[in-house]
């Protein structure tokens, strides 16, 4: 078989700590842990979900329904990108400490 399940085994999936979410549910087609209707909500209990967007862009409706941390950057204030990067690492570190302590170094 082809697809993401053919490439990664259970042990590999256990080491995944984060995913960047675009919005459409089809992004997760073939991923383990989908609900019967194809929703990835259970995936987000095993890995931290992020959505990176420009502040001027509206959110996809799925992003507002899912447990996703939104990282916002500005097209005109790029000097603030480092604040967004720090927010990413802060959220990810907290997630790992709470949910995947065995992956700490």
Coordinates of C-alpha atoms in Angstrom, one line a residue:
X1 CA 0.0 0.0 0.0
X2 CA 1.1 3.6 -0.5
X3 CA 0.7 6.7 1.6
X4 CA 1.8 7.9 5.0
X5 CA 0.8 4.7 6.9
X6 CA 3.1 2.7 4.6
X7 CA 6.0 4.9 5.3
X8 CA 5.7 5.2 9.1
X9 CA 5.2 2.6 11.8
X10 CA 3.6 2.9 15.2
X11 CA 7.0 3.7 16.9
X12 CA 7.6 6.5 14.3
X13 CA 4.2 8.0 15.0
X14 CA 4.9 8.0 18.7
X15 CA 7.9 10.3 18.1
X16 CA 5.9 12.9 16.2
X17 CA 5.3 15.9 18.5
X18 CA 3.8 18.5 16.2
X19 CA 2.0 19.1 13.0
X20 CA 1.2 22.3 11.0
X21 CA -2.4 22.4 10.0
X22 CA -3.6 24.1 6.8
X23 CA -7.3 23.8 7.5
X24 CA -8.9 21.2 5.2
X25 CA -9.5 17.8 6.8
X26 CA -8.2 16.1 3.7
X27 CA -4.7 17.1 4.8
X28 CA -4.9 14.1 7.2
X29 CA -6.2 11.5 4.8
X30 CA -4.5 8.2 5.6
X31 CA -3.3 9.3 9.0
X32 CA -3.9 7.0 12.0
X33 CA -6.3 8.2 14.6
X34 CA -8.9 9.8 12.4
X35 CA -12.6 9.8 13.6
X36 CA -15.0 7.8 11.4
X37 CA -16.0 11.1 9.7
X38 CA -12.4 11.8 8.8
X39 CA -11.8 14.5 11.5
X40 CA -8.3 14.7 12.9
X41 CA -9.4 15.8 16.4
X42 CA -7.9 12.7 18.0
X43 CA -4.6 13.2 16.3
X44 CA -4.3 16.6 18.1
X45 CA -4.3 14.7 21.5
X46 CA -1.1 12.9 20.5
X47 CA 0.7 15.8 18.7
X48 CA 0.5 19.6 19.1
X49 CA -1.2 21.2 16.2
X50 CA -0.2 24.7 14.9
X51 CA -1.6 26.9 12.2
X52 CA 0.7 29.7 10.8
X53 CA -1.1 32.6 9.3
X54 CA -0.8 36.2 8.3
X55 CA -2.8 38.5 10.6
X56 CA -4.8 39.8 7.6
X57 CA -6.0 36.3 6.5
X58 CA -9.3 34.9 7.9
X59 CA -9.1 31.5 9.6
X60 CA -10.4 28.4 8.0
X61 CA -13.6 27.2 9.8
X62 CA -11.9 23.9 10.8
X63 CA -9.1 25.7 12.6
X64 CA -11.6 27.4 14.8
X65 CA -13.2 24.0 15.7
X66 CA -10.0 22.0 16.3
X67 CA -7.5 22.2 19.2
X68 CA -4.9 24.2 17.2
X69 CA -2.5 26.9 18.4
X70 CA -2.6 29.8 16.0
X71 CA 0.7 31.5 15.2
X72 CA 0.2 34.9 13.6
X73 CA 2.7 36.9 11.7
X74 CA 2.5 40.3 10.0
X75 CA 3.4 41.0 6.4
X76 CA 4.6 44.4 7.4
X77 CA 6.2 43.9 10.8
X78 CA 8.6 41.0 10.1
X79 CA 10.8 42.1 13.0
X80 CA 8.1 40.5 15.2
X81 CA 8.6 37.0 13.7
X82 CA 10.9 36.1 16.5
X83 CA 8.0 36.6 19.0
X84 CA 6.0 34.1 17.0
X85 CA 8.9 31.6 17.0
X86 CA 9.2 31.9 20.7
X87 CA 5.5 31.3 21.1
X88 CA 5.8 28.1 18.9
X89 CA 8.6 26.7 21.1
X90 CA 6.8 27.6 24.3
X91 CA 3.6 25.8 23.3
X92 CA 5.6 22.8 22.0
X93 CA 7.7 22.5 25.1
X94 CA 4.6 22.6 27.3
X95 CA 3.0 19.9 25.2
X96 CA 6.0 17.6 25.3
X97 CA 6.3 18.0 29.1
X98 CA 2.7 17.1 29.5
X99 CA 2.1 14.4 26.9
X100 CA 5.5 13.0 25.7
X101 CA 7.9 13.3 28.6
X102 CA 9.8 10.3 27.4
X103 CA 11.0 12.4 24.4
X104 CA 12.6 15.1 26.4
X105 CA 16.4 15.4 26.2

